[in-house]
Amino acid sequence: MMLIPCPWCGPRPRVEFTYGGPDPSTHPRPADTAPLDVWTRYVYERDNPKGEARELWRHGAGCRQWFVVERDTVTHAVAASEPLPGVEDPR
Amino acid sequence: MTKAPDETGIAPQACRLETGGHIDRDRTLRFRFDGRTLTGHPGDTLASALLANGVRLVARSFKYHTPRGILAEGAEDPSGLVALGRGARHEPNTRATMTTLTDGLEARSQNAWPSLRWDAAALMRPLSAFMPVGFYYKTFQWPPQVWPLAEPVLRRMAGLGTSPRQPDPDTYEHRTAHCDVLVVGAGPAGLMAAWAALAAGARVILADERASLGGCLLKERTVLNDAPAADWVQTVLGELTSDSRVTVLPATTVTGQHDHGFWLAAERIYDRPDTDPAAAGPRQRLWHIRAKQTVLATGAIERPLVFAGNDRPGVMLAGSVRAYLNQYAVAPGHKAVVFASHDEGYRTALDLVAAGIPVAAVVDPRADVRGPLPDRVRALGVPVRDGYVIGDTRGTASGGLSAVSVHRYRTGGDMVSVGEWLDIDLLATSGGWNPTLHLHAHTGARPIWDAETLAFQPDPDRGPAWLAGACGGLKPLDAVLLSGREAGRGAAEAAGLRLPEGGSPCPTVAPDDPAQATAGTRRAALWAVPKPAVANGKRFVDLQSDVTVEDVALAHREGLESVEHLKRYTALGMGTDQGKTSNVTGLTLLAAARHQPIPEVGTTTFRAPYTPITLGALAGTATGEQFAPVRRSPLHDVQAEAGAVFQATGLWLRPRFFPRDGETLAEAVQREVRTTRERVGMVDVSFLGKIDIQGPDAAEFLNRVYVNGWTGLPVGKVRYGLMLREDGMVLDDGTTARLAEDHFAMTTTTANAGRVMEHLEHALQVYWPELDVRLVSTTDAWAAIALAGPRSRQLLTFVTDLDVSNDALPFMGVATGDVCGIPARVFRISFSGELAYEINVPAGYGETLWRRLSQAGSALGLTPYGSEALGVMRIEKGHVAGPELDGRTTPHDLGLGRMVSTKKSFIGHRLLERPALTDPDRPRLVGLVPEDGRTRLLAGSQIIAVEHAGAPPPIPRLGHISSACSGPSVGHPVALGFLTGGLEQWADQTVLVTYPLKGTQVRARVVPPQFYDPEGSRQNA
C-alpha cells in the first residue's frame, strides 16, 4: 500500500487519502463564460498518463487538506508532494 | 500417552523409516483420513503422515477423475488437496503438504463418489479422448436451451471441493507491524540474512510458510560446521528468538508485496508447532507489515517432467522425495527410479540408497553424463541410463504406480521407441528448478528468461527487494549462505543502520556435500517426452486443472496464441496452486508451438496472494457487529425506551416506527401519521448532516455552491437550497439558516452528509482559496427533534419563553433561546407539510429535551414517529428525497427549475445548460394515483403506455416510480415517479405501472406531485 507524504501530517498509508483528479494547475476549472465544449472537456475528459503524473489528493482521514502529489503511475513511486498554490508548505 | 500401535488395533506406520527425520517419535498423534484412523508424530505434515501409512491415493482429479497422490512436499503441490474438519469447520482444497499434523485431525478426499477407490465419474475416462479442452463449452452451449440444464451437472462433475454452509466458528485477527528488515523464507539464505541484519541492530521480522524453520537444511543430509545442519539452524534461531528486536513467524506465508514496502502475511496459528490446541485464540492472523527493506529468500520450486501417465500416485518430485526421506523419515516407495534432466536427480538416488530403498535406475535424457554425483551413483552399483527417458507408466488397481517404461531418447523425434518396463512403485522426477519470484514480481517486475539455467531470473531493473539464495539464481550452498549474509547486511545498511565489522559468520559446508556439486552443471531442455504409439496415460502439464500437452497444442491450433489466452482457455495455472509446477512448462510448450523463443511468448502476470488466504483471515475481526461501525443518534436510548424499532440506514440505526400494543408496521405508521396530521408528533432528525459555515465571504460561498441566491437572505431566516455536481446533476438538497451576517447553519440529507462536506471543502480549497470561509461538520454536535402537527406551536409554548407566534417566528424563520431550559435553535421548517419546528440542542441535552417534550406533549396527544411515517408524509407532500435525488436528475427534472438563478454562476451552472438537460422529453417528476383508488403502486415499477398492456417485450419504457406509499392522509395510494415529457404531456392521462418481477400491471392517473395541502396553508399556519 502506497505511503503518501501529507505536507501537514507526514507519510500516511494510502487508505487515508482520496484521489481527486489531475493537478488543477494543469487541468484548471474553466471560467464561467468559457464555451460549453471547454467545460465538457474539463468535466469528462482526463488524461491517463503512463509514468510521471501530478495528481490532486486529499488527506480525508487526517487534516482534510487537498494537495498535489508527484507520482509515477507505473512504478507508484512518489517523488514529492506540495500544498496547493498560495498555501504555505508547513514543512 | 504413547501406545504401541498393535495395542490399539491401529495399523502401524508401514512406510516409516526406522531412524532419522525431524519428528518426535516419543509422541504419537492420531488422525483420520476417509474414516480410517491412522497415526503420525509431531513434526509430520498430513502429507508425510499419509505417506508414512502407505496412503498414496488421496484425491481424484478435477476433470477426468483420475487417481491422484502427493507430487511435492510444499506449497507447490498441485494434486494432494483434501477437505479438513466437519460441519462449520469444513475446509475444502487444503494442501496436505502444508497442514501440520495435529491430534484428532480429520481429513477427507474430494471429487470422488461414492468413494475414492470406486469413483463413478471415472467411468467416463475411456471417453476422455473425445473430451478435449473447451469440450463442455463447445458441446453444450448450442442450442442455447441445453446449457442451463447441462451446467449444474457439469459444475458438479468438474470442480474442486465444496464450501461449508454454516458461519465460520473460528476467530481471526489482523496485526500491523513495522520493521527495518523483513526476511521472507527461513532456509539457509533467509536465516543468514536475518542474523546478519540483527547483528547490525536492525528490527527484523523473519517469516516462513513452513511450520518447521530451516528450509532445505531440514530436507537434505547437509553437514554444517561438522554437525548436522539442524543443529546450526537451532543455534541461529536461538540467537534470533532471544532478541526482542526480532519477530520470528513460522507457518506464516508472506502472500503479497504491495507498494512502498507493504507486505501481507497470513500466519496459520493452528499450524504453528508451539500452539496449544486447547487454548482458545484466533485461528489465523493477517499481518500488515511495513518494512524499510525486504530480503526475499524464497528458494526455488522444482519442475516435474512431463510424460505419459505422469499423474499416477507414486510419481513425485525428486527434491520432495529427499524431503520425505530426510525430514520426515518416510519411505515414499519400496523400489524407485529417478528420472531427471540434470544432476540434482543423482542426489535423490544417493539419499534413496542411504535410506535402504533400492534404485532400479537413474534415467537421464542427457547422453554421456559424467561428474561427481553421477560417478558416486554409479559407484554404488545403481544403473545410470543416460540418453534415456521415461515414456509411459502403469498403475495398480487402486491407481498407484506399478511400472515405468524406459526408452532411448532421440532429440526431435516424435515417438519414442518401444520401451523396457521396470516394476517399481516410486518415480522421482526433476526437470529443473524455477526460482520462486512471485513476491518479487507482484509490484510489476518482469522476470527474465535465462537460456543457460532454463529458468526465469529476477528482473534487474524492478523490484526493491534483496534476493538471497536460490530465488536469485541457483548456486552452491556456501554461496547461498554468503548471499544471505550479504543481503541481510545490505538491507540493514539501506535501512540506515551501521554495519559491524564481524558477526553472523557463515557456517562451513563440507566440500563433498552434494549441494556444492549440482549448480552450474549441464541441463537438458526436455519439456515433454514424446508419447509412445500406445500409451497408458495422458501427459499432464497441469495436474490440478487437468491440462495436457495435447490441450496446449490444441489451444494454439484454435488460435489462442497469447499466453494469457492459453491460460484462460485451458485453465492452465488457474487452480488454487496458480501453476507453481506447471506454468513454465506450459509456456515452453506454447513457445515451441509458435516456433518462437520463450522471451517472446512472455509470462502471465504474477498476482497476490502467493497461496490462497482463507476469507476469515481477510475479514479479521470485521465480522458480525464489528463489520462496520454503528452510528447512533444522541436520542437512541430514549427512543429505544419508547419502544422504537430500529432500522439500519447506511451506518446509522434509525427508529423506523414505534409500535403500540402489538401493532403491525402498517398500523403503527397509519396511527403515527394520523396523530401527527391531526394533533402533534415528534421525530428524531439528528441524522441530518449539519455544517457550520462562518466567515465574511460565507454568503458568497453559498451563492457559488447552491443554484439559488443567498446574499439577500436576512439574518434569522432559513432557505431551501439545491446543490449540483459540476455535471449539472443534483448532488443534494437541504435548508440553510442565516444566524448572523457571517454565520450560516447548513443541513444536508443523511446519506450525503460526508459527500457534501467533501464537496464544499474541495470547492473552497481548490477553486476559491481566496474566499474567507471556514467549515466545520457539526452533525454529531447537535441533537435535533422535529415537532410537527397543528398542535406543535401550543406544545412549544409550554416549554419555552421564546415568542413562537406566526408573526414572531414565521415559516422559514429561525430563533435562538431556551427550550425546556436548554439552549436551543428553533427552525420553523417542515418536511411533513404540517406546522412544524425543528429544535436543535447540544447533543448531550438531547435525551432531556426528548423526555421533557414527551411529558409536556402527553396532554396534547403527542406521538413519537419514525422514519416510515416521515417518509409517508413527505411523499404525500411531494418533497423530493434520496430516491428522487439519484444522481441522474436535474433541478428541471424535479420541478425545481424556478429555483435556478440566472443572475449568478454556481457549480454545475454551465453543464446544466447543455441542450440535452433541458430537453422537454427528459423524464420529469410527476405524481401518480391508482385509478381504482386502492391498489398500491410499488417503488421501482416501470411506467409504460396503456396500449402496451400485455404486449410482448421489448416494451417502450416511459419512466419509473421512485417513491410510493399508501397515502393515509389523502385516502388512496400515491406515488412519485419520473415520466418522459412530464406533466405537460401527461397530466390527467392514464398510464400503466408495471412490476414485471411480480407480474403486476396497475392503471394509474398522472397528477401533480403534491397530494396533500398543495397550497401550503398548513405549514404556514
JSON list of C-alpha atoms in Angstrom, two decimals, chain B residues 701-860:
[
{"chain": "B", "resi": 701, "resn": "PHE", "atom": "CA", "xyz": [-19.62, 30.93, -0.91]},
{"chain": "B", "resi": 702, "resn": "LEU", "atom": "CA", "xyz": [-23.21, 29.63, -0.60]},
{"chain": "B", "resi": 703, "resn": "ASN", "atom": "CA", "xyz": [-24.09, 31.61, -3.72]},
{"chain": "B", "resi": 704, "resn": "ARG", "atom": "CA", "xyz": [-21.45, 29.64, -5.61]},
{"chain": "B", "resi": 705, "resn": "VAL", "atom": "CA", "xyz": [-22.42, 26.19, -4.38]},
{"chain": "B", "resi": 706, "resn": "TYR", "atom": "CA", "xyz": [-26.24, 26.45, -4.41]},
{"chain": "B", "resi": 707, "resn": "VAL", "atom": "CA", "xyz": [-28.32, 27.04, -7.56]},
{"chain": "B", "resi": 708, "resn": "ASN", "atom": "CA", "xyz": [-30.36, 29.75, -5.81]},
{"chain": "B", "resi": 709, "resn": "GLY", "atom": "CA", "xyz": [-29.32, 33.11, -4.39]},
{"chain": "B", "resi": 710, "resn": "TRP", "atom": "CA", "xyz": [-28.13, 33.63, -0.77]},
{"chain": "B", "resi": 711, "resn": "THR", "atom": "CA", "xyz": [-26.72, 37.13, -0.44]},
{"chain": "B", "resi": 712, "resn": "GLY", "atom": "CA", "xyz": [-30.21, 38.56, 0.09]},
{"chain": "B", "resi": 713, "resn": "LEU", "atom": "CA", "xyz": [-31.24, 36.13, 2.84]},
{"chain": "B", "resi": 714, "resn": "PRO", "atom": "CA", "xyz": [-31.85, 38.16, 6.03]},
{"chain": "B", "resi": 715, "resn": "VAL", "atom": "CA", "xyz": [-30.43, 37.12, 9.39]},
{"chain": "B", "resi": 716, "resn": "GLY", "atom": "CA", "xyz": [-32.98, 34.95, 11.20]},
{"chain": "B", "resi": 717, "resn": "LYS", "atom": "CA", "xyz": [-34.29, 33.34, 8.02]},
{"chain": "B", "resi": 718, "resn": "VAL", "atom": "CA", "xyz": [-33.96, 29.86, 6.52]},
{"chain": "B", "resi": 719, "resn": "ARG", "atom": "CA", "xyz": [-33.85, 28.98, 2.83]},
{"chain": "B", "resi": 720, "resn": "TYR", "atom": "CA", "xyz": [-34.18, 25.71, 0.94]},
{"chain": "B", "resi": 721, "resn": "GLY", "atom": "CA", "xyz": [-31.15, 25.14, -1.29]},
{"chain": "B", "resi": 722, "resn": "LEU", "atom": "CA", "xyz": [-30.26, 22.84, -4.14]},
{"chain": "B", "resi": 723, "resn": "MET", "atom": "CA", "xyz": [-26.66, 21.87, -4.82]},
{"chain": "B", "resi": 724, "resn": "LEU", "atom": "CA", "xyz": [-25.38, 20.47, -8.13]},
{"chain": "B", "resi": 725, "resn": "ARG", "atom": "CA", "xyz": [-22.37, 18.46, -9.17]},
{"chain": "B", "resi": 726, "resn": "GLU", "atom": "CA", "xyz": [-20.15, 20.05, -11.80]},
{"chain": "B", "resi": 727, "resn": "ASP", "atom": "CA", "xyz": [-22.01, 18.00, -14.46]},
{"chain": "B", "resi": 728, "resn": "GLY", "atom": "CA", "xyz": [-25.32, 19.71, -13.68]},
{"chain": "B", "resi": 729, "resn": "MET", "atom": "CA", "xyz": [-26.98, 16.85, -11.79]},
{"chain": "B", "resi": 730, "resn": "VAL", "atom": "CA", "xyz": [-28.43, 17.43, -8.33]},
{"chain": "B", "resi": 731, "resn": "LEU", "atom": "CA", "xyz": [-25.99, 16.44, -5.59]},
{"chain": "B", "resi": 732, "resn": "ASP", "atom": "CA", "xyz": [-28.05, 17.24, -2.53]},
{"chain": "B", "resi": 733, "resn": "ASP", "atom": "CA", "xyz": [-30.71, 19.48, -1.03]},
{"chain": "B", "resi": 734, "resn": "GLY", "atom": "CA", "xyz": [-31.37, 20.93, 2.40]},
{"chain": "B", "resi": 735, "resn": "THR", "atom": "CA", "xyz": [-32.13, 24.05, 4.39]},
{"chain": "B", "resi": 736, "resn": "THR", "atom": "CA", "xyz": [-29.59, 26.61, 5.46]},
{"chain": "B", "resi": 737, "resn": "ALA", "atom": "CA", "xyz": [-30.25, 29.26, 8.08]},
{"chain": "B", "resi": 738, "resn": "ARG", "atom": "CA", "xyz": [-28.54, 32.63, 8.43]},
{"chain": "B", "resi": 739, "resn": "LEU", "atom": "CA", "xyz": [-27.71, 33.02, 12.11]},
{"chain": "B", "resi": 740, "resn": "ALA", "atom": "CA", "xyz": [-25.60, 36.17, 11.61]},
{"chain": "B", "resi": 741, "resn": "GLU", "atom": "CA", "xyz": [-24.24, 38.19, 8.69]},
{"chain": "B", "resi": 742, "resn": "ASP", "atom": "CA", "xyz": [-21.21, 35.89, 8.54]},
{"chain": "B", "resi": 743, "resn": "HIS", "atom": "CA", "xyz": [-22.64, 32.72, 10.06]},
{"chain": "B", "resi": 744, "resn": "PHE", "atom": "CA", "xyz": [-24.81, 30.04, 8.43]},
{"chain": "B", "resi": 745, "resn": "ALA", "atom": "CA", "xyz": [-26.06, 26.64, 9.64]},
{"chain": "B", "resi": 746, "resn": "MET", "atom": "CA", "xyz": [-26.43, 24.22, 6.71]},
{"chain": "B", "resi": 747, "resn": "THR", "atom": "CA", "xyz": [-28.26, 20.91, 6.73]},
{"chain": "B", "resi": 748, "resn": "THR", "atom": "CA", "xyz": [-27.74, 18.09, 4.25]},
{"chain": "B", "resi": 749, "resn": "THR", "atom": "CA", "xyz": [-29.53, 14.81, 3.64]},
{"chain": "B", "resi": 750, "resn": "THR", "atom": "CA", "xyz": [-28.47, 11.99, 5.95]},
{"chain": "B", "resi": 751, "resn": "ALA", "atom": "CA", "xyz": [-26.96, 9.92, 3.17]},
{"chain": "B", "resi": 752, "resn": "ASN", "atom": "CA", "xyz": [-24.91, 12.72, 1.63]},
{"chain": "B", "resi": 753, "resn": "ALA", "atom": "CA", "xyz": [-23.58, 14.42, 4.77]},
{"chain": "B", "resi": 754, "resn": "GLY", "atom": "CA", "xyz": [-19.99, 13.28, 4.15]},
{"chain": "B", "resi": 755, "resn": "ARG", "atom": "CA", "xyz": [-20.08, 13.87, 0.42]},
{"chain": "B", "resi": 756, "resn": "VAL", "atom": "CA", "xyz": [-21.39, 17.41, 0.77]},
{"chain": "B", "resi": 757, "resn": "MET", "atom": "CA", "xyz": [-18.71, 18.27, 3.32]},
{"chain": "B", "resi": 758, "resn": "GLU", "atom": "CA", "xyz": [-16.03, 16.95, 0.94]},
{"chain": "B", "resi": 759, "resn": "HIS", "atom": "CA", "xyz": [-17.62, 18.81, -1.97]},
{"chain": "B", "resi": 760, "resn": "LEU", "atom": "CA", "xyz": [-17.58, 22.11, -0.06]},
{"chain": "B", "resi": 761, "resn": "GLU", "atom": "CA", "xyz": [-14.02, 21.63, 1.18]},
{"chain": "B", "resi": 762, "resn": "HIS", "atom": "CA", "xyz": [-12.87, 20.82, -2.34]},
{"chain": "B", "resi": 763, "resn": "ALA", "atom": "CA", "xyz": [-14.55, 23.93, -3.72]},
{"chain": "B", "resi": 764, "resn": "LEU", "atom": "CA", "xyz": [-13.07, 26.14, -1.02]},
{"chain": "B", "resi": 765, "resn": "GLN", "atom": "CA", "xyz": [-9.52, 24.75, -1.15]},
{"chain": "B", "resi": 766, "resn": "VAL", "atom": "CA", "xyz": [-9.15, 24.04, -4.86]},
{"chain": "B", "resi": 767, "resn": "TYR", "atom": "CA", "xyz": [-11.49, 26.54, -6.62]},
{"chain": "B", "resi": 768, "resn": "TRP", "atom": "CA", "xyz": [-11.74, 29.56, -4.37]},
{"chain": "B", "resi": 769, "resn": "PRO", "atom": "CA", "xyz": [-8.98, 29.69, -1.76]},
{"chain": "B", "resi": 770, "resn": "GLU", "atom": "CA", "xyz": [-9.40, 33.49, -1.80]},
{"chain": "B", "resi": 771, "resn": "LEU", "atom": "CA", "xyz": [-12.80, 33.22, -0.03]},
{"chain": "B", "resi": 772, "resn": "ASP", "atom": "CA", "xyz": [-12.53, 33.80, 3.72]},
{"chain": "B", "resi": 773, "resn": "VAL", "atom": "CA", "xyz": [-14.78, 30.99, 4.91]},
{"chain": "B", "resi": 774, "resn": "ARG", "atom": "CA", "xyz": [-14.40, 28.21, 7.48]},
{"chain": "B", "resi": 775, "resn": "LEU", "atom": "CA", "xyz": [-16.37, 24.95, 7.51]},
{"chain": "B", "resi": 776, "resn": "VAL", "atom": "CA", "xyz": [-16.97, 22.58, 10.41]},
{"chain": "B", "resi": 777, "resn": "SER", "atom": "CA", "xyz": [-19.08, 19.44, 10.35]},
{"chain": "B", "resi": 778, "resn": "THR", "atom": "CA", "xyz": [-21.39, 19.64, 13.36]},
{"chain": "B", "resi": 779, "resn": "THR", "atom": "CA", "xyz": [-23.59, 16.61, 12.62]},
{"chain": "B", "resi": 780, "resn": "ASP", "atom": "CA", "xyz": [-22.62, 14.87, 15.84]},
{"chain": "B", "resi": 781, "resn": "ALA", "atom": "CA", "xyz": [-22.66, 18.05, 17.94]},
{"chain": "B", "resi": 782, "resn": "TRP", "atom": "CA", "xyz": [-26.41, 18.57, 17.86]},
{"chain": "B", "resi": 783, "resn": "ALA", "atom": "CA", "xyz": [-29.46, 16.54, 18.81]},
{"chain": "B", "resi": 784, "resn": "ALA", "atom": "CA", "xyz": [-32.43, 17.53, 16.68]},
{"chain": "B", "resi": 785, "resn": "ILE", "atom": "CA", "xyz": [-36.17, 16.91, 17.15]},
{"chain": "B", "resi": 786, "resn": "ALA", "atom": "CA", "xyz": [-38.87, 17.99, 14.73]},
{"chain": "B", "resi": 787, "resn": "LEU", "atom": "CA", "xyz": [-42.21, 18.82, 16.31]},
{"chain": "B", "resi": 788, "resn": "ALA", "atom": "CA", "xyz": [-44.90, 18.60, 13.66]},
{"chain": "B", "resi": 789, "resn": "GLY", "atom": "CA", "xyz": [-48.66, 18.95, 13.63]},
{"chain": "B", "resi": 790, "resn": "PRO", "atom": "CA", "xyz": [-51.35, 21.55, 14.25]},
{"chain": "B", "resi": 791, "resn": "ARG", "atom": "CA", "xyz": [-50.69, 21.49, 17.99]},
{"chain": "B", "resi": 792, "resn": "SER", "atom": "CA", "xyz": [-46.88, 21.83, 17.75]},
{"chain": "B", "resi": 793, "resn": "ARG", "atom": "CA", "xyz": [-46.96, 25.56, 18.47]},
{"chain": "B", "resi": 794, "resn": "GLN", "atom": "CA", "xyz": [-49.13, 25.06, 21.50]},
{"chain": "B", "resi": 795, "resn": "LEU", "atom": "CA", "xyz": [-46.77, 22.40, 22.81]},
{"chain": "B", "resi": 796, "resn": "LEU", "atom": "CA", "xyz": [-43.78, 24.64, 22.21]},
{"chain": "B", "resi": 797, "resn": "THR", "atom": "CA", "xyz": [-45.32, 27.46, 24.19]},
{"chain": "B", "resi": 798, "resn": "PHE", "atom": "CA", "xyz": [-45.48, 25.09, 27.18]},
{"chain": "B", "resi": 799, "resn": "VAL", "atom": "CA", "xyz": [-41.70, 24.66, 27.18]},
{"chain": "B", "resi": 800, "resn": "THR", "atom": "CA", "xyz": [-40.16, 27.95, 26.00]},
{"chain": "B", "resi": 801, "resn": "ASP", "atom": "CA", "xyz": [-40.36, 31.67, 26.65]},
{"chain": "B", "resi": 802, "resn": "LEU", "atom": "CA", "xyz": [-39.48, 32.36, 23.03]},
{"chain": "B", "resi": 803, "resn": "ASP", "atom": "CA", "xyz": [-42.19, 34.07, 21.03]},
{"chain": "B", "resi": 804, "resn": "VAL", "atom": "CA", "xyz": [-43.13, 31.31, 18.56]},
{"chain": "B", "resi": 805, "resn": "SER", "atom": "CA", "xyz": [-46.20, 33.01, 17.14]},
{"chain": "B", "resi": 806, "resn": "ASN", "atom": "CA", "xyz": [-46.61, 33.13, 13.37]},
{"chain": "B", "resi": 807, "resn": "ASP", "atom": "CA", "xyz": [-45.69, 36.81, 13.40]},
{"chain": "B", "resi": 808, "resn": "ALA", "atom": "CA", "xyz": [-42.57, 36.46, 15.51]},
{"chain": "B", "resi": 809, "resn": "LEU", "atom": "CA", "xyz": [-41.39, 33.15, 14.03]},
{"chain": "B", "resi": 810, "resn": "PRO", "atom": "CA", "xyz": [-43.00, 32.71, 10.60]},
{"chain": "B", "resi": 811, "resn": "PHE", "atom": "CA", "xyz": [-42.48, 29.79, 8.23]},
{"chain": "B", "resi": 812, "resn": "MET", "atom": "CA", "xyz": [-38.76, 29.60, 7.25]},
{"chain": "B", "resi": 813, "resn": "GLY", "atom": "CA", "xyz": [-37.66, 31.59, 10.30]},
{"chain": "B", "resi": 814, "resn": "VAL", "atom": "CA", "xyz": [-35.08, 30.70, 12.95]},
{"chain": "B", "resi": 815, "resn": "ALA", "atom": "CA", "xyz": [-34.88, 31.77, 16.61]},
{"chain": "B", "resi": 816, "resn": "THR", "atom": "CA", "xyz": [-32.34, 31.15, 19.35]},
{"chain": "B", "resi": 817, "resn": "GLY", "atom": "CA", "xyz": [-33.26, 30.71, 23.02]},
{"chain": "B", "resi": 818, "resn": "ASP", "atom": "CA", "xyz": [-34.07, 28.25, 25.77]},
{"chain": "B", "resi": 819, "resn": "VAL", "atom": "CA", "xyz": [-36.39, 25.31, 25.13]},
{"chain": "B", "resi": 820, "resn": "CYS", "atom": "CA", "xyz": [-37.18, 23.09, 28.10]},
{"chain": "B", "resi": 821, "resn": "GLY", "atom": "CA", "xyz": [-34.47, 25.08, 29.88]},
{"chain": "B", "resi": 822, "resn": "ILE", "atom": "CA", "xyz": [-31.87, 24.05, 27.31]},
{"chain": "B", "resi": 823, "resn": "PRO", "atom": "CA", "xyz": [-30.06, 26.48, 24.96]},
{"chain": "B", "resi": 824, "resn": "ALA", "atom": "CA", "xyz": [-31.57, 25.77, 21.56]},
{"chain": "B", "resi": 825, "resn": "ARG", "atom": "CA", "xyz": [-32.01, 26.81, 17.95]},
{"chain": "B", "resi": 826, "resn": "VAL", "atom": "CA", "xyz": [-35.59, 26.61, 16.74]},
{"chain": "B", "resi": 827, "resn": "PHE", "atom": "CA", "xyz": [-36.09, 26.40, 12.96]},
{"chain": "B", "resi": 828, "resn": "ARG", "atom": "CA", "xyz": [-39.59, 26.86, 11.58]},
{"chain": "B", "resi": 829, "resn": "ILE", "atom": "CA", "xyz": [-39.28, 24.37, 8.72]},
{"chain": "B", "resi": 830, "resn": "SER", "atom": "CA", "xyz": [-41.44, 21.46, 7.68]},
{"chain": "B", "resi": 831, "resn": "PHE", "atom": "CA", "xyz": [-40.77, 18.20, 5.86]},
{"chain": "B", "resi": 832, "resn": "SER", "atom": "CA", "xyz": [-44.15, 16.71, 6.74]},
{"chain": "B", "resi": 833, "resn": "GLY", "atom": "CA", "xyz": [-46.19, 19.61, 5.41]},
{"chain": "B", "resi": 834, "resn": "GLU", "atom": "CA", "xyz": [-47.61, 20.43, 8.84]},
{"chain": "B", "resi": 835, "resn": "LEU", "atom": "CA", "xyz": [-46.96, 23.39, 11.08]},
{"chain": "B", "resi": 836, "resn": "ALA", "atom": "CA", "xyz": [-43.57, 22.31, 12.39]},
{"chain": "B", "resi": 837, "resn": "TYR", "atom": "CA", "xyz": [-40.48, 23.34, 14.35]},
{"chain": "B", "resi": 838, "resn": "GLU", "atom": "CA", "xyz": [-37.06, 21.73, 14.33]},
{"chain": "B", "resi": 839, "resn": "ILE", "atom": "CA", "xyz": [-35.37, 22.11, 17.70]},
{"chain": "B", "resi": 840, "resn": "ASN", "atom": "CA", "xyz": [-31.60, 21.68, 17.87]},
{"chain": "B", "resi": 841, "resn": "VAL", "atom": "CA", "xyz": [-29.83, 21.39, 21.23]},
{"chain": "B", "resi": 842, "resn": "PRO", "atom": "CA", "xyz": [-26.26, 20.35, 22.10]},
{"chain": "B", "resi": 843, "resn": "ALA", "atom": "CA", "xyz": [-26.08, 16.56, 21.69]},
{"chain": "B", "resi": 844, "resn": "GLY", "atom": "CA", "xyz": [-25.68, 15.88, 25.41]},
{"chain": "B", "resi": 845, "resn": "TYR", "atom": "CA", "xyz": [-29.04, 17.57, 26.15]},
{"chain": "B", "resi": 846, "resn": "GLY", "atom": "CA", "xyz": [-30.93, 15.59, 23.53]},
{"chain": "B", "resi": 847, "resn": "GLU", "atom": "CA", "xyz": [-32.28, 12.96, 25.85]},
{"chain": "B", "resi": 848, "resn": "THR", "atom": "CA", "xyz": [-33.52, 15.58, 28.33]},
{"chain": "B", "resi": 849, "resn": "LEU", "atom": "CA", "xyz": [-35.24, 17.50, 25.54]},
{"chain": "B", "resi": 850, "resn": "TRP", "atom": "CA", "xyz": [-36.97, 14.29, 24.34]},
{"chain": "B", "resi": 851, "resn": "ARG", "atom": "CA", "xyz": [-38.19, 13.44, 27.86]},
{"chain": "B", "resi": 852, "resn": "ARG", "atom": "CA", "xyz": [-39.46, 16.96, 28.62]},
{"chain": "B", "resi": 853, "resn": "LEU", "atom": "CA", "xyz": [-41.22, 17.29, 25.27]},
{"chain": "B", "resi": 854, "resn": "SER", "atom": "CA", "xyz": [-42.83, 13.84, 25.76]},
{"chain": "B", "resi": 855, "resn": "GLN", "atom": "CA", "xyz": [-44.04, 14.86, 29.19]},
{"chain": "B", "resi": 856, "resn": "ALA", "atom": "CA", "xyz": [-45.32, 18.26, 28.09]},
{"chain": "B", "resi": 857, "resn": "GLY", "atom": "CA", "xyz": [-46.96, 16.80, 24.98]},
{"chain": "B", "resi": 858, "resn": "SER", "atom": "CA", "xyz": [-48.85, 13.94, 26.55]},
{"chain": "B", "resi": 859, "resn": "ALA", "atom": "CA", "xyz": [-51.86, 16.17, 27.27]},
{"chain": "B", "resi": 860, "resn": "LEU", "atom": "CA", "xyz": [-51.95, 17.21, 23.61]}
]
